[in-house]
Short mmCIF file of N, CA and C and ligand atoms in Angstrom, two decimals:
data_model
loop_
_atom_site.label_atom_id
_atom_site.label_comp_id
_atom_site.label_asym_id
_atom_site.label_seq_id
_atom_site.Cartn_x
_atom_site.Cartn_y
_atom_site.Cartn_z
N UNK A 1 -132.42 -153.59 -125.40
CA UNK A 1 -131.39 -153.88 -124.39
C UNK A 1 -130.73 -155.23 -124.72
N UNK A 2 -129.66 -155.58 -124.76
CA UNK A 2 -128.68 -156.52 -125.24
C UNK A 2 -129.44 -157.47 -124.07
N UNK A 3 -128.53 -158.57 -124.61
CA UNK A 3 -128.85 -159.93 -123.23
C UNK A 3 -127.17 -160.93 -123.38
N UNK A 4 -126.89 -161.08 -122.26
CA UNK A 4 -125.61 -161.97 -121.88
C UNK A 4 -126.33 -163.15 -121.97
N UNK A 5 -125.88 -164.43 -122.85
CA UNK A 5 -126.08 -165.50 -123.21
C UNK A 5 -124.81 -166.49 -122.70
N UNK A 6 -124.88 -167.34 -121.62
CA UNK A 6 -123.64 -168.39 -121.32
C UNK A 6 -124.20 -169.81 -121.66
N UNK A 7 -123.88 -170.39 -122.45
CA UNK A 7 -123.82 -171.69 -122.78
C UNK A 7 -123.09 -173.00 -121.23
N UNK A 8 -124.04 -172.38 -120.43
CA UNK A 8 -123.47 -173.05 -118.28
C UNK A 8 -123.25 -174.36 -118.76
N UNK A 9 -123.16 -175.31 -119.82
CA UNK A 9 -123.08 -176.68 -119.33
C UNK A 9 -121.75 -177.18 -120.09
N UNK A 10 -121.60 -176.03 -120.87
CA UNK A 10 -119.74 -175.83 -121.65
C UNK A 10 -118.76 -175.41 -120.75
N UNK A 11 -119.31 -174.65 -119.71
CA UNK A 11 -118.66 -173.88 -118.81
C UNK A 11 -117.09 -174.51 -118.07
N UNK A 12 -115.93 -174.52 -118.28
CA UNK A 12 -114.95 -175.28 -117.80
C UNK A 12 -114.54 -174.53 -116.35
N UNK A 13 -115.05 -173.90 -116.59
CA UNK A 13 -114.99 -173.03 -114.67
C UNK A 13 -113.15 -172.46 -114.45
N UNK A 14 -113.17 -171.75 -115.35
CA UNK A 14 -111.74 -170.94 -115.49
C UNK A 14 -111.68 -169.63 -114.57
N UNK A 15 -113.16 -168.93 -114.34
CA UNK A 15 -113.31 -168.11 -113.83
C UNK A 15 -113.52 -167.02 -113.67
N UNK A 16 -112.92 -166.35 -115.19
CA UNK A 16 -112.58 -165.26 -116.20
C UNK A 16 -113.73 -164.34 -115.68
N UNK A 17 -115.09 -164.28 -116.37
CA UNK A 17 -116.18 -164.04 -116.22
C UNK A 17 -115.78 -163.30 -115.13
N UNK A 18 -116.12 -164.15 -113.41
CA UNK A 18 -116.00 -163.89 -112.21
C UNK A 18 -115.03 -162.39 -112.00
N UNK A 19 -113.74 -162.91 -112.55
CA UNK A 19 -113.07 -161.80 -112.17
C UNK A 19 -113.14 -160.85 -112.84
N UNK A 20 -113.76 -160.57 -114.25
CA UNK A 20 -114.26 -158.98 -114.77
C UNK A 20 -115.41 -158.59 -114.59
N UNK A 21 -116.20 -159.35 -113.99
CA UNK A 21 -117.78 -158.73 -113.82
C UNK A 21 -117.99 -159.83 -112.26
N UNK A 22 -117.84 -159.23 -111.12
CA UNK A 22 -117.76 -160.15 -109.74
C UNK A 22 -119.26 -160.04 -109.47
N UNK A 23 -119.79 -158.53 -109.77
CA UNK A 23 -120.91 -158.35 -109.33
C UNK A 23 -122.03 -159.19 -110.51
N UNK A 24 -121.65 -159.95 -111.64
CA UNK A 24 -122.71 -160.71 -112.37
C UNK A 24 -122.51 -161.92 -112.02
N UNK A 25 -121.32 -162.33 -111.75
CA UNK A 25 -121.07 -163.82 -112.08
C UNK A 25 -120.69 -164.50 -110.58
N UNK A 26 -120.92 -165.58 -110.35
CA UNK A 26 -120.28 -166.29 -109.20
C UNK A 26 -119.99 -167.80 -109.86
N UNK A 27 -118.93 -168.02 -109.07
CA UNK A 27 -118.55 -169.80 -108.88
C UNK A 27 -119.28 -170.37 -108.54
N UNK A 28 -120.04 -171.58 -108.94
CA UNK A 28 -121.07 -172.34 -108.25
C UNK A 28 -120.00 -173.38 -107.62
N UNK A 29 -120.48 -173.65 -105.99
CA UNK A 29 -119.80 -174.38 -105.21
C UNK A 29 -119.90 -175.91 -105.36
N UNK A 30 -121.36 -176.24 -105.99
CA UNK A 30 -121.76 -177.40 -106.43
C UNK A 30 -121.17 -177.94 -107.78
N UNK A 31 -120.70 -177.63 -108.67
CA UNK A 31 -120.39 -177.85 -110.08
C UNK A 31 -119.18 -177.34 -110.76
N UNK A 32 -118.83 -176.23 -110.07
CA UNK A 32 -117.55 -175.73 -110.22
C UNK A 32 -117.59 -174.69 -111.72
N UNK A 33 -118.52 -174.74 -112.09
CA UNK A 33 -118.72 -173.46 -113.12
C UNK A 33 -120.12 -172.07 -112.94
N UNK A 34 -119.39 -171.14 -114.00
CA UNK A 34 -119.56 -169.86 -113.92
C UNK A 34 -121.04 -169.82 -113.26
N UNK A 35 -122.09 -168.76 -112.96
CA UNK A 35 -123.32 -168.78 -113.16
C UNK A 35 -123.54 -167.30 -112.82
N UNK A 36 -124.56 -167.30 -113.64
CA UNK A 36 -124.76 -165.89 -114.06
C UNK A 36 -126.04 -165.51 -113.20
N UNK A 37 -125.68 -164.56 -112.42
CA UNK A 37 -126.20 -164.13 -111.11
C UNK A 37 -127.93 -163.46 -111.84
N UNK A 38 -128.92 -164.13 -111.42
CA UNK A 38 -130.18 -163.31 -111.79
C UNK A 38 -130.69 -163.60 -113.28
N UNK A 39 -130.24 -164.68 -113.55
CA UNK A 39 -130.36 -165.33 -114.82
C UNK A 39 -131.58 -165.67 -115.22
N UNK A 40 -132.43 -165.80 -116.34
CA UNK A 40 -133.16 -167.16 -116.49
C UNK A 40 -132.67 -167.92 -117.15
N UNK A 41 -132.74 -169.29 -116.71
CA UNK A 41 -131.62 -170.88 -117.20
C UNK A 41 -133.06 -171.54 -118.01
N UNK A 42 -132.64 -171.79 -119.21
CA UNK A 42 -133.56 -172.39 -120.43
C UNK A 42 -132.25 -173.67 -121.09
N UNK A 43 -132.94 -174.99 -120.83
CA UNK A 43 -131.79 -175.85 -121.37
C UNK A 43 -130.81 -175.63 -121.20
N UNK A 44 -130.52 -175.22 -119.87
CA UNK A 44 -128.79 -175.14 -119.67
C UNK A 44 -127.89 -174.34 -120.38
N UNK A 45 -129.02 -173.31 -121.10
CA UNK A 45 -128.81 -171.72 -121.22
C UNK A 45 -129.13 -170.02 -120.34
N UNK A 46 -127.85 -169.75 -119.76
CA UNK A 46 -128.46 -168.28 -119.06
C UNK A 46 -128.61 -167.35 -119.55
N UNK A 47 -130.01 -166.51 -119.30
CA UNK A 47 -130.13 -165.79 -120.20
C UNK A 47 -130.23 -164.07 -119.25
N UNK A 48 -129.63 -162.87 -119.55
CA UNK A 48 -129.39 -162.27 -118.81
C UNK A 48 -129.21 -160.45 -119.32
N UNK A 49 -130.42 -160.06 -119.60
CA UNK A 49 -130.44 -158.74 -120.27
C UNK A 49 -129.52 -157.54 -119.09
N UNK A 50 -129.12 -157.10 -120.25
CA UNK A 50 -127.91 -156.07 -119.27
C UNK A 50 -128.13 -154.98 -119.88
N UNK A 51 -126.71 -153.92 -119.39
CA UNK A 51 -127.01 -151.96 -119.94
C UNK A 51 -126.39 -152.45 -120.83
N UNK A 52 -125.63 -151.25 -121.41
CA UNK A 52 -125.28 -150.54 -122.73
C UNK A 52 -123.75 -150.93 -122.93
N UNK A 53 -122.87 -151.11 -121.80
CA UNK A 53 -121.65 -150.72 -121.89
C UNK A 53 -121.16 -151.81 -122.54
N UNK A 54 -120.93 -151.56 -124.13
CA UNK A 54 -120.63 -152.64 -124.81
C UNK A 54 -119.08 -152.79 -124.72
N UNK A 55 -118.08 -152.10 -124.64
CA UNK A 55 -116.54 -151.85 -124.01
C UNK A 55 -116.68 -153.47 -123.05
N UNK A 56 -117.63 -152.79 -122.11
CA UNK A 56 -117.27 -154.45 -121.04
C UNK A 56 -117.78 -155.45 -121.46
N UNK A 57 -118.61 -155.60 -122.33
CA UNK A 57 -119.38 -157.00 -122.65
C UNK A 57 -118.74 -157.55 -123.73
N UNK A 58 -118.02 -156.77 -124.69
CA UNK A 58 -117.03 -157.36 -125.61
C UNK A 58 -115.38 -157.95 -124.45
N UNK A 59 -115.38 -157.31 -123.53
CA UNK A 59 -113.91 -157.84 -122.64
C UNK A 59 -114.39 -158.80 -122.30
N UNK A 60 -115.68 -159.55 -121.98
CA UNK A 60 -116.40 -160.39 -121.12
C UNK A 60 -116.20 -161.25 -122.52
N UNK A 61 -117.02 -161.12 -123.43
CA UNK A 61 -117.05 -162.42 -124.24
C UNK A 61 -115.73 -162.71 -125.14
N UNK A 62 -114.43 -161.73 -125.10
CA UNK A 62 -113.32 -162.26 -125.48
C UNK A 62 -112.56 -163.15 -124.28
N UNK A 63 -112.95 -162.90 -123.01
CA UNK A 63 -112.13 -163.63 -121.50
C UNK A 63 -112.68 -164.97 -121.45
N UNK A 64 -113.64 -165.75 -122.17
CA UNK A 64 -113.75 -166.67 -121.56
C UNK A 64 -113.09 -167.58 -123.15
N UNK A 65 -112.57 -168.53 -122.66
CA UNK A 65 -111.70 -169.21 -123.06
C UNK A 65 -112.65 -170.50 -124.19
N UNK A 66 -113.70 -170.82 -124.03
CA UNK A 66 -114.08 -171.90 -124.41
C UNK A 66 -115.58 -171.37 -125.52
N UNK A 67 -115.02 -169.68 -125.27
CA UNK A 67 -116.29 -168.73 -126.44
C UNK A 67 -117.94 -169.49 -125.65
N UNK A 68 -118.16 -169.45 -124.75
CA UNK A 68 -119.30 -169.69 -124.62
C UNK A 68 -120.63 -168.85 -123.85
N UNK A 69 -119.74 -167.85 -123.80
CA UNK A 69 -120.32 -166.31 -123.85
C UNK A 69 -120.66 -165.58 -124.56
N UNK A 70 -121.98 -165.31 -124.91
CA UNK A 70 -122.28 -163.86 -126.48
C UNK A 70 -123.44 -162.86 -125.47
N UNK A 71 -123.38 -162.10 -126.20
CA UNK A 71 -124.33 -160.52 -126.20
C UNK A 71 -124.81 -160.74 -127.58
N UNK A 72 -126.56 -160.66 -127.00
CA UNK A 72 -126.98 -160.10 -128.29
C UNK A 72 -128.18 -159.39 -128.03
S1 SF4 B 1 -115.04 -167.34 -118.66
FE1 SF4 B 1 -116.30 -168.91 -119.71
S2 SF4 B 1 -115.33 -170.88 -119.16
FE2 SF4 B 1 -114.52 -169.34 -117.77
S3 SF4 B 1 -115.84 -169.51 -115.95
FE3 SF4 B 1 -116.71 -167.89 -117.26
S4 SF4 B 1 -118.24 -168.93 -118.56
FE4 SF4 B 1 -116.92 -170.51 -117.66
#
């Protein structure tokens, strides 16, 4: 099973994320960037095993602007 990897402390809080996947991602109200809902955070890395649908996880890691999103 793949895993969503966000690099949270690169995060410029654009939002992208949020608005193609609402149900993974939220705005943190404290910091103003992405966070990946159900994560485990290792050094200010989230780490976040997901399904299959690689269609959305490639739209996800081309939307964020600062590449600090991968699947692997
Ligand atoms: S798309 Fe990237 S830069 Fe924009 S909020 Fe999401 S993680 Fe942060």
């Amino acid at each position: 099973m793949p895993n969503i990897i966000q690099y949270r402390n690169k995060c410029i809080g654009c939002g992208a994320c949020v608005e193609l996947q609402p149900g993974l991602w939220r705005m943190s109200k404290k910091d103003g960037k992405a966070t990946l809902l159900n994560a485990t955070i290792k050094n200010s890395i989230a780490i976040l095993p997901v399904g299959k649908d690689m269609q959305k996880l490639q739209e996800l890691i081309t939307s964020c602007p600062v590449k600090i999103i991968q699947v692997i």
